[in-house]
PDB file of C-alpha atoms in Angstrom:
ATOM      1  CA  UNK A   1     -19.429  -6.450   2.481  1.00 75.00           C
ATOM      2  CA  UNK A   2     -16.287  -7.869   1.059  1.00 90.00           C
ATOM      3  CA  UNK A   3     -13.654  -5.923   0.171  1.00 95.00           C
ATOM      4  CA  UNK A   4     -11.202  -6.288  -2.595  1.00 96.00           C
ATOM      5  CA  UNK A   5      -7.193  -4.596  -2.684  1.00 97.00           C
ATOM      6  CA  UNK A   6      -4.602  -4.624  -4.951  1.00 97.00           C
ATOM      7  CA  UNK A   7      -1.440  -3.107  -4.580  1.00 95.00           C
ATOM      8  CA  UNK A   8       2.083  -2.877  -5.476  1.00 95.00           C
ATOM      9  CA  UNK A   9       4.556  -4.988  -3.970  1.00 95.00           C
ATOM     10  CA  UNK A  10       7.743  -2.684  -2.805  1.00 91.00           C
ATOM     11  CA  UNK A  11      11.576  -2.780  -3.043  1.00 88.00           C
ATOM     12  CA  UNK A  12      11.848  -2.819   0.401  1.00 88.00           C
ATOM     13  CA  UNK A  13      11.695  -6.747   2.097  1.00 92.00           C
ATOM     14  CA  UNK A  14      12.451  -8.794   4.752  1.00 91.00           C
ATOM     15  CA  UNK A  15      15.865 -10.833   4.293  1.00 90.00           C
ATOM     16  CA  UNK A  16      14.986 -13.648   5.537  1.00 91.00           C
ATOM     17  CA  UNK A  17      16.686 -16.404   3.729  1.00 90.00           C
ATOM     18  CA  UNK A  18      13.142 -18.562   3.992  1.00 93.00           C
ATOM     19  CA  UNK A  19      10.236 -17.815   2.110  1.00 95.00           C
ATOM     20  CA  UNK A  20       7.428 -15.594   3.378  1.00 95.00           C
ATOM     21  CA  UNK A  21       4.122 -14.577   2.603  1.00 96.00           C
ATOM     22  CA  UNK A  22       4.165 -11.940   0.243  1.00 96.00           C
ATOM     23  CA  UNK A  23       2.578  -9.311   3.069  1.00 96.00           C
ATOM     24  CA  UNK A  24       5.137 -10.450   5.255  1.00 95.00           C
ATOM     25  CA  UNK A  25       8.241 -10.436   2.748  1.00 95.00           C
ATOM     26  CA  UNK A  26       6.988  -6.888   1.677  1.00 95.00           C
ATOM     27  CA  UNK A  27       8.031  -4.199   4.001  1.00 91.00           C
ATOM     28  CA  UNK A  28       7.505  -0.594   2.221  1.00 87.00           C
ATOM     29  CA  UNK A  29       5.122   1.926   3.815  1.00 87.00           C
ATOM     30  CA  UNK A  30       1.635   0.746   1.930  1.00 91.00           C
ATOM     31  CA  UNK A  31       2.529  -3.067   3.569  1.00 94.00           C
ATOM     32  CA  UNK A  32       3.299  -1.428   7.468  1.00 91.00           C
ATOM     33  CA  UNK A  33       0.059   0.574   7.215  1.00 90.00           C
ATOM     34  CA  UNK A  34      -1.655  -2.424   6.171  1.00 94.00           C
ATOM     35  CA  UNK A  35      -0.311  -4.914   9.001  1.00 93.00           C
ATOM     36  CA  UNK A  36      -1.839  -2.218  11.147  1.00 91.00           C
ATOM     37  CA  UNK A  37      -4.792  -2.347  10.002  1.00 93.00           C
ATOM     38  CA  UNK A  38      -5.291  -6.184  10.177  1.00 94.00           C
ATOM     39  CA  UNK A  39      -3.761  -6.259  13.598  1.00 92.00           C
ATOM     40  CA  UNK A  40      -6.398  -4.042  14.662  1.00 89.00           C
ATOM     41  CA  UNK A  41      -9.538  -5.307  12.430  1.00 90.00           C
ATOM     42  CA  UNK A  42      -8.246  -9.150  12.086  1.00 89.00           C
ATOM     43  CA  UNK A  43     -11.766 -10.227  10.999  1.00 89.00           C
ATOM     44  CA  UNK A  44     -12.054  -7.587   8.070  1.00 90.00           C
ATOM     45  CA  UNK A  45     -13.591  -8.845   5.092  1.00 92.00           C
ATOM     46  CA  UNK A  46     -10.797  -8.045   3.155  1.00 95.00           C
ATOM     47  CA  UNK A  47      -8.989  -9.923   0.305  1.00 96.00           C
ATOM     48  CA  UNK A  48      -5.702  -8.323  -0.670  1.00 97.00           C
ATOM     49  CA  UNK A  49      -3.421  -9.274  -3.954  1.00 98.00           C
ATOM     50  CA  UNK A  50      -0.361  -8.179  -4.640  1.00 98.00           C
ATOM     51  CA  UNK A  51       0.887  -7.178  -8.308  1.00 97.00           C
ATOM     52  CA  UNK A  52       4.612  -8.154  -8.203  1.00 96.00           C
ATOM     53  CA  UNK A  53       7.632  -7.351 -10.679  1.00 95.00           C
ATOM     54  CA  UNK A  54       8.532 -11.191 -10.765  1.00 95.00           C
ATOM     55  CA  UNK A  55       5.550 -12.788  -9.753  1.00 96.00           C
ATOM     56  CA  UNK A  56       2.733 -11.393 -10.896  1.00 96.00           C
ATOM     57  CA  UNK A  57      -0.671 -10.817  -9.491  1.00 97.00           C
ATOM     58  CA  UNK A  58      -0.114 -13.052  -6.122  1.00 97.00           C
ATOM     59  CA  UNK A  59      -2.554 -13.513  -2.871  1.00 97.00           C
ATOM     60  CA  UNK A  60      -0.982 -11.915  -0.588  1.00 96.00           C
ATOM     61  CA  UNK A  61      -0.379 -15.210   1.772  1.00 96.00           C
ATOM     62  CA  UNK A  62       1.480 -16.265  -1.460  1.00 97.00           C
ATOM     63  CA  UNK A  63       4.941 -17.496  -0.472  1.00 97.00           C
ATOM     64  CA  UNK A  64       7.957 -15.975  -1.537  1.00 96.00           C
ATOM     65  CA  UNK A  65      11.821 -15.805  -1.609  1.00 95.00           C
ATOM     66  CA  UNK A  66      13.848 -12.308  -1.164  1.00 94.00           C
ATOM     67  CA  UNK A  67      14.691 -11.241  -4.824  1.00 94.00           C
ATOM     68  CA  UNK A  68      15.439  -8.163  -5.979  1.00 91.00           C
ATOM     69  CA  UNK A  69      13.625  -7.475  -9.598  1.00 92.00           C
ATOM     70  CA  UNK A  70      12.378  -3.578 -10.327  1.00 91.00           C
ATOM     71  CA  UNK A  71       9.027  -3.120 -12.037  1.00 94.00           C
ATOM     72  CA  UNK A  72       9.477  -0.946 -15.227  1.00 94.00           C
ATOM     73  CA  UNK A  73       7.308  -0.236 -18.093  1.00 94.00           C
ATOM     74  CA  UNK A  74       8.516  -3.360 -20.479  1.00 96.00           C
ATOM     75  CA  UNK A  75       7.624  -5.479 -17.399  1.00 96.00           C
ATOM     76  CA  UNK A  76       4.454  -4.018 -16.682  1.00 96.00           C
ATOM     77  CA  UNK A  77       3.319  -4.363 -20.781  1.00 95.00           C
ATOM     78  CA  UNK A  78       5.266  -7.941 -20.287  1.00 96.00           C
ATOM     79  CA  UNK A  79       2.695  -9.491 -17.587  1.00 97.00           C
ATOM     80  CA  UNK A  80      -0.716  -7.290 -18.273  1.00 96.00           C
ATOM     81  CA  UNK A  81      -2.736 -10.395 -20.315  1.00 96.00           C
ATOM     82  CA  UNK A  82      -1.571 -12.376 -17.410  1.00 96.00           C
ATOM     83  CA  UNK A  83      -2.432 -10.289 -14.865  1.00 97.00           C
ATOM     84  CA  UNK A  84      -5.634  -9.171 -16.542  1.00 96.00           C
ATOM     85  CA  UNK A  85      -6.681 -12.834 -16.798  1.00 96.00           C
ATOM     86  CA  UNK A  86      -5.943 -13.297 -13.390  1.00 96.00           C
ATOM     87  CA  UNK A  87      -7.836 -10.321 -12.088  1.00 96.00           C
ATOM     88  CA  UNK A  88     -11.241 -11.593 -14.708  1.00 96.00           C
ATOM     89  CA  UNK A  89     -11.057 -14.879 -12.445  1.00 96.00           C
ATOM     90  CA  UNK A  90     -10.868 -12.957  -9.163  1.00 96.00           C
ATOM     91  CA  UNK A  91     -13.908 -10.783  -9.888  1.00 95.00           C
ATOM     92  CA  UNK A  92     -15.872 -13.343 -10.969  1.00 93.00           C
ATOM     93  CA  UNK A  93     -14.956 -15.681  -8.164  1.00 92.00           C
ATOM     94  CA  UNK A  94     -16.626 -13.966  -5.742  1.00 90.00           C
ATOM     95  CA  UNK A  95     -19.196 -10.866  -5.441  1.00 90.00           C
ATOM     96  CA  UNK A  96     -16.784  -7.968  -3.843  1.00 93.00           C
ATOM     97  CA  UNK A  97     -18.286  -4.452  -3.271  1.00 92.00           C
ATOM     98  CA  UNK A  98     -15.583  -2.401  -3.031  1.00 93.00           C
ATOM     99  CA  UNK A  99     -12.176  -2.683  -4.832  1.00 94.00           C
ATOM    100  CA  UNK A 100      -9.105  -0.241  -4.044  1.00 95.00           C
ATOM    101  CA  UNK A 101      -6.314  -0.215  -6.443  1.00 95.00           C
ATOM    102  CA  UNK A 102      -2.931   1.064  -4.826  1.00 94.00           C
ATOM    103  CA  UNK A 103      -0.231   1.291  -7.711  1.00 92.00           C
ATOM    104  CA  UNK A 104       2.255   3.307  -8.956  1.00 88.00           C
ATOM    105  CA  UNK A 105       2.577   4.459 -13.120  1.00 87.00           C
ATOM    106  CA  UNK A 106       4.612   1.569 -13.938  1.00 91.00           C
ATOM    107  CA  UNK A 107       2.536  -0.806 -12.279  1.00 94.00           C
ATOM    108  CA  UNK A 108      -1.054   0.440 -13.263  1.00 91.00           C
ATOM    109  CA  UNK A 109      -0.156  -0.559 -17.432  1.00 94.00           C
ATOM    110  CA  UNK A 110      -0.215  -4.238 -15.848  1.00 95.00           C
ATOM    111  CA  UNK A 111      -4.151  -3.193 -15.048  1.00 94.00           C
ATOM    112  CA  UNK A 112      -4.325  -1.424 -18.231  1.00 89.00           C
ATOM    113  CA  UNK A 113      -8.416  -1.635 -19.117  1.00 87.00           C
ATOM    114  CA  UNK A 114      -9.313  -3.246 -16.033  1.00 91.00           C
ATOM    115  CA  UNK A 115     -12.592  -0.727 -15.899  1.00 89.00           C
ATOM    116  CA  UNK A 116     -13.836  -3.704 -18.284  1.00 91.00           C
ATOM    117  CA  UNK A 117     -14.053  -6.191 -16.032  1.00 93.00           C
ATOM    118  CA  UNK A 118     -15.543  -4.297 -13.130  1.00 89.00           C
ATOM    119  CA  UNK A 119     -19.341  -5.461 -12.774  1.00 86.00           C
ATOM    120  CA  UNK A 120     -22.128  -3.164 -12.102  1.00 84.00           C
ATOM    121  CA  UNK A 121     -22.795  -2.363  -7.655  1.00 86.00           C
ATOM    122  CA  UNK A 122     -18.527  -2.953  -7.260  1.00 90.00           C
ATOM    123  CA  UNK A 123     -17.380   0.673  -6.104  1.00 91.00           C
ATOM    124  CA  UNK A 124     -13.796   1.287  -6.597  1.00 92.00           C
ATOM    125  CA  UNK A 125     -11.606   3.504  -5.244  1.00 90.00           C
ATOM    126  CA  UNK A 126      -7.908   4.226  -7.178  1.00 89.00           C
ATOM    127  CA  UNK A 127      -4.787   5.374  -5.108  1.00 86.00           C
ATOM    128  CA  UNK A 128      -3.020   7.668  -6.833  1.00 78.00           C
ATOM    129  CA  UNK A 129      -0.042  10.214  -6.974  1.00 75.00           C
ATOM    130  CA  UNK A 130       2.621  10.662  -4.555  1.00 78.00           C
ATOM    131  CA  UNK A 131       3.268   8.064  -1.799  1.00 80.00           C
ATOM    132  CA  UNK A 132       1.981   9.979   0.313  1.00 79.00           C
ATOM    133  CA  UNK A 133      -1.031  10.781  -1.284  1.00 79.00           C
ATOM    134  CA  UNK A 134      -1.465   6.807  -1.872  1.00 85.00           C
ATOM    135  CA  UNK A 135      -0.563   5.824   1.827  1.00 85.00           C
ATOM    136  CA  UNK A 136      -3.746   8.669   2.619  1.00 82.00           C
ATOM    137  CA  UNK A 137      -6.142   7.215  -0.101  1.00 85.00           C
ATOM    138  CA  UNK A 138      -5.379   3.499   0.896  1.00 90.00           C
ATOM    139  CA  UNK A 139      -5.682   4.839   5.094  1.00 88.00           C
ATOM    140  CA  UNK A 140      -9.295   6.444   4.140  1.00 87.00           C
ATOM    141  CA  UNK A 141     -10.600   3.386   1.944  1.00 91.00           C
ATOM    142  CA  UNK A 142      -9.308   0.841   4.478  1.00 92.00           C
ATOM    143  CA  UNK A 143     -10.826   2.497   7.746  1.00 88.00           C
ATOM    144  CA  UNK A 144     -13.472   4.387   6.231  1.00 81.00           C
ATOM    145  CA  UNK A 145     -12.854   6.743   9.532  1.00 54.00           C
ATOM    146  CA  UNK A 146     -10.105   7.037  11.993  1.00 45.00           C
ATOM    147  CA  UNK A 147      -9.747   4.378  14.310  1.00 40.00           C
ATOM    148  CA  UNK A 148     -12.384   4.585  17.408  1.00 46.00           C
ATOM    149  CA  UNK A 149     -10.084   4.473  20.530  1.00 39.00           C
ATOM    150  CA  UNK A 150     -11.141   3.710  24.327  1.00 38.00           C
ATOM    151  CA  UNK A 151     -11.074   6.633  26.459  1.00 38.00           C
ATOM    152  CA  UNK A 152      -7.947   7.791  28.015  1.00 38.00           C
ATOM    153  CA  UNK A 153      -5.928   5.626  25.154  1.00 38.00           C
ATOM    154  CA  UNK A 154      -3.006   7.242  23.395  1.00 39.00           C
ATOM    155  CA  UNK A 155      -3.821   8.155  19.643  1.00 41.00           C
ATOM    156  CA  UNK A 156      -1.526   9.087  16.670  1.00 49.00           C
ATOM    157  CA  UNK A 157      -3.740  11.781  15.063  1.00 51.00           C
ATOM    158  CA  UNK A 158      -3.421  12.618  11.815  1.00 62.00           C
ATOM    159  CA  UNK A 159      -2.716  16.270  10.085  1.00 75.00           C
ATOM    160  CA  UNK A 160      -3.314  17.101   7.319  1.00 81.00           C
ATOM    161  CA  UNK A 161      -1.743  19.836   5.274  1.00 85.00           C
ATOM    162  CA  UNK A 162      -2.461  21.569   1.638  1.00 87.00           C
ATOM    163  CA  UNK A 163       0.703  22.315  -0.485  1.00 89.00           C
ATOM    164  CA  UNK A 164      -0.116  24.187  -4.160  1.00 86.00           C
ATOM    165  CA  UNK A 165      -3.779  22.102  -3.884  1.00 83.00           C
ATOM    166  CA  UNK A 166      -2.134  19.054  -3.051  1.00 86.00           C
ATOM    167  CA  UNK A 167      -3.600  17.650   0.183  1.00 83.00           C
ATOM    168  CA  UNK A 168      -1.798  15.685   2.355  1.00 87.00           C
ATOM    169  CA  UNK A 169      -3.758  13.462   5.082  1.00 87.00           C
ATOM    170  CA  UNK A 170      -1.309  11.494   6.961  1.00 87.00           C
ATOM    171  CA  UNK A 171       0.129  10.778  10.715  1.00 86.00           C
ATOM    172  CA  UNK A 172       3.311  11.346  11.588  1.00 87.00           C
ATOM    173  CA  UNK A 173       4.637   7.572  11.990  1.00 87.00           C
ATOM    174  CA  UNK A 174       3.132   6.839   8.369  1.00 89.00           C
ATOM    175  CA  UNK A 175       4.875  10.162   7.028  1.00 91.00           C
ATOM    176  CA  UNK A 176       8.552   9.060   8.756  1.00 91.00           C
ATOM    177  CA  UNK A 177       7.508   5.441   7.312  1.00 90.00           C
ATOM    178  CA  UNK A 178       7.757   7.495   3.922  1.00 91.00           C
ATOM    179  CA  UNK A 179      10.849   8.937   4.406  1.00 93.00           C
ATOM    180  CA  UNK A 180      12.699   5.503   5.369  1.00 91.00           C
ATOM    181  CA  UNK A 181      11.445   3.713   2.413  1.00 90.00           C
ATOM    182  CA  UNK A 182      13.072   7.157   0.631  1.00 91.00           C
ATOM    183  CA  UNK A 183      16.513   6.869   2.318  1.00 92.00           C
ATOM    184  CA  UNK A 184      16.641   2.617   1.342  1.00 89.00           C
ATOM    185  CA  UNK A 185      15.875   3.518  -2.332  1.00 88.00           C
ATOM    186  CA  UNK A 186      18.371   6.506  -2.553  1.00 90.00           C
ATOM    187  CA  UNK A 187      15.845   9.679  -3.770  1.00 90.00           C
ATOM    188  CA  UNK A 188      17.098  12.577  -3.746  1.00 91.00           C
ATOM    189  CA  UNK A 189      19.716  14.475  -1.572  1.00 93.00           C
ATOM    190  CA  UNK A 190      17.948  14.172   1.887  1.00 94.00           C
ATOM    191  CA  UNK A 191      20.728  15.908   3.398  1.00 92.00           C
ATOM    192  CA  UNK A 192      20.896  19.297   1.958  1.00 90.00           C
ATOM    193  CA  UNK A 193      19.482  21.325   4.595  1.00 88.00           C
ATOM    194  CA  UNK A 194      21.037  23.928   6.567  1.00 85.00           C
ATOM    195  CA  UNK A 195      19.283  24.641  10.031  1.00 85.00           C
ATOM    196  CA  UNK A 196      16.344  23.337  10.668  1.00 90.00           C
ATOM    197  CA  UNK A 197      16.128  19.185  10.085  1.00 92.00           C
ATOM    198  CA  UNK A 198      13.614  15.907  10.483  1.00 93.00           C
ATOM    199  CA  UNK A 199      15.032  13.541  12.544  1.00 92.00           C
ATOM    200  CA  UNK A 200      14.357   9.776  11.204  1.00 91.00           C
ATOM    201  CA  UNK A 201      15.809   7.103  13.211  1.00 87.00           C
ATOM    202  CA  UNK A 202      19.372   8.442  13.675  1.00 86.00           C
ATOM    203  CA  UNK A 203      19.506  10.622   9.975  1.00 91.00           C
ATOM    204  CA  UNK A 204      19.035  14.047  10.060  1.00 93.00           C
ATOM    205  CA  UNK A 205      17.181  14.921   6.540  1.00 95.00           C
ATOM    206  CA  UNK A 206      15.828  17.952   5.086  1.00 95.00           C
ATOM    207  CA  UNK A 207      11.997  19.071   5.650  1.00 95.00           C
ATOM    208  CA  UNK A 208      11.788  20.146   1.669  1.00 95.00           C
ATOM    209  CA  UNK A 209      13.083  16.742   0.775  1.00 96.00           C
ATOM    210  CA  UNK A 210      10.389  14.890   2.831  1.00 95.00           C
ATOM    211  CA  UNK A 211       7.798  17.170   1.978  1.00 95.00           C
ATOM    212  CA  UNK A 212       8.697  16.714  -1.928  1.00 94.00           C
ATOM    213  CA  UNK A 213       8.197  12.884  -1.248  1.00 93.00           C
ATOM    214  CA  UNK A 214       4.188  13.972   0.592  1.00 92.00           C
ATOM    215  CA  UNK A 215       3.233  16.408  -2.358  1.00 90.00           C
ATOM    216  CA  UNK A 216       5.524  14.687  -5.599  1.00 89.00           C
ATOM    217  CA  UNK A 217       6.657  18.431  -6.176  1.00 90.00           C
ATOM    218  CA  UNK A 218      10.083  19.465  -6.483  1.00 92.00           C
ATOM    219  CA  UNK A 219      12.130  21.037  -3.639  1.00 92.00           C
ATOM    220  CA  UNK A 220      12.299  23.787  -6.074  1.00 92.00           C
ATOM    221  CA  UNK A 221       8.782  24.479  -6.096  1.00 91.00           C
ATOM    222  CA  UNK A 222       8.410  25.690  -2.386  1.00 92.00           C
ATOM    223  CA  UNK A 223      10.404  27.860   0.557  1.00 92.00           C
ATOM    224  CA  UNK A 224      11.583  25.835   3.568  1.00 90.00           C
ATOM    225  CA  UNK A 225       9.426  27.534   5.572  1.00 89.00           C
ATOM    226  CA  UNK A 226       6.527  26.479   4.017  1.00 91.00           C
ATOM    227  CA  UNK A 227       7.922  23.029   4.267  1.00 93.00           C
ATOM    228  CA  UNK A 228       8.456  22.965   8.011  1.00 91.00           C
ATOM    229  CA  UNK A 229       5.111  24.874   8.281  1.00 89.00           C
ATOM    230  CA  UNK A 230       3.407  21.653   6.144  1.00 91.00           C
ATOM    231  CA  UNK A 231       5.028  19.116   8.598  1.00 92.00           C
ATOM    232  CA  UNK A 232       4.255  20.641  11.671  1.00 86.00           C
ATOM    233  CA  UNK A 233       0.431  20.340  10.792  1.00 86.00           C
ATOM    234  CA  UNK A 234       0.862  16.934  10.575  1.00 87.00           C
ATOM    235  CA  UNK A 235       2.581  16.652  13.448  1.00 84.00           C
ATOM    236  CA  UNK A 236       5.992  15.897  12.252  1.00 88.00           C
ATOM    237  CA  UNK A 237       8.770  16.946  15.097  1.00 86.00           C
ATOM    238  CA  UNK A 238      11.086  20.133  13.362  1.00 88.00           C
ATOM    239  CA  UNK A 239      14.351  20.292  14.956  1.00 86.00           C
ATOM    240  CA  UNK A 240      16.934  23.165  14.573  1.00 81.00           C
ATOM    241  CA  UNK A 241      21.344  22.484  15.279  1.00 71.00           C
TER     242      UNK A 241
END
């Protein structure tokens, strides 16, 4: 079965001063989960695009230079015939099965009416939400099961947690990969915590303020103890000064 993705490029790349491939140059959470995946399943029958602020709708071996251009709505309104023309010659190039759209608000007016184009027998799967509700979605579409290990070999399970009815499916390397990409773009005040913290890399940042990131709630909208009670099913380390 061949597989179809399409997913947001990220603010977060490689500096390298030559160009890349896009999947390479692109180094936010969605992109590290994805290199996993095709180091481990190199033969998948998988075809991946990636909708970019100043590029478009690219392959993802597309070569690119480090730029720094933010997707907004204008942009996303901007490039949707283009992109929608692009994405018409991509399904009709080939006969996928399964599609899986990974993009944020902004992004997704770009695909605006793209349920148009989808033939009859393509199943598609849209990754919504919070990042790490996406990063979850795109996991479960991607493996269709957790990884099948040999015996005795180390595995990074994955929890998963329910906050207010949102569900949160997610290891603990792809939920500190969440919080890194948060610290780089500046949300919120990761350090406003007073006892108990998360430790990523060498930052000490508040439970609430990761666990807003998982579940797209406020910090307002939950206790910390509920918080650190959320991370530790998924296996997140809580440390106290």
């Amino acid at each position: 079965m061949r597989h179809l993705l399409i997913l947001a490029c990220s603010q977060r790349k490689r500096s390298d001063a030559d160009s890349l491939p896009a999947i390479e140059r692109y180094d936010g959470p969605t992109f590290r989960l994805l290199r996993r995946f095709l180091r481990k399943q190199p033969s998948a029958p998988l075809e991946i695009y990636i909708l970019s602020a100043k590029f478009g709708l690219i392959p993802s071996d597309y070569p690119i230079p480090d730029y720094d251009q933010k997707m907004t709505r204008a942009r996303s309104r901007q490039l949707q015939p283009e992109v929608m023309a692009k994405l018409k010659h991509i399904l009709n190039a080939k006969p996928y099965q399964q599609l899986c759209i990974c993009l944020g608000r902004d992004y997704f007016l770009a695909l605006d009416k793209y349920d148009m184009l989808i033939k009859s027998g393509l199943a598609v799967r849209i990754a919504t939400g919070s990042l790490g509700k996406k990063l979850a979605t795109l996991h479960d579409w991607l493996y269709g099961k957790p990884p099948e290990l040999a015996s005795g070999q180390a595995i990074d399970l994955q929890g998963k947690a329910c906050l207010k009815g949102i569900e949160v499916v997610m290891t603990p390397a792809q939920v500190l990969d969440v919080a890194r990409q948060a610290l780089v773009e500046g949300k919120g005040n990761p350090a406003s915590y007073q006892s108990w913290y998360v430790l990523v890399g060498d930052r000490r940042v508040s439970p609430k303020w990761v666990v807003s990131l998982l579940t797209g709630l406020p910090v307002s909208a939950f206790h910390s103890s509920v918080a650190r009670r959320l991370l530790q099913q998924l296996g997140v380390e809580i440390y106290r000064e």
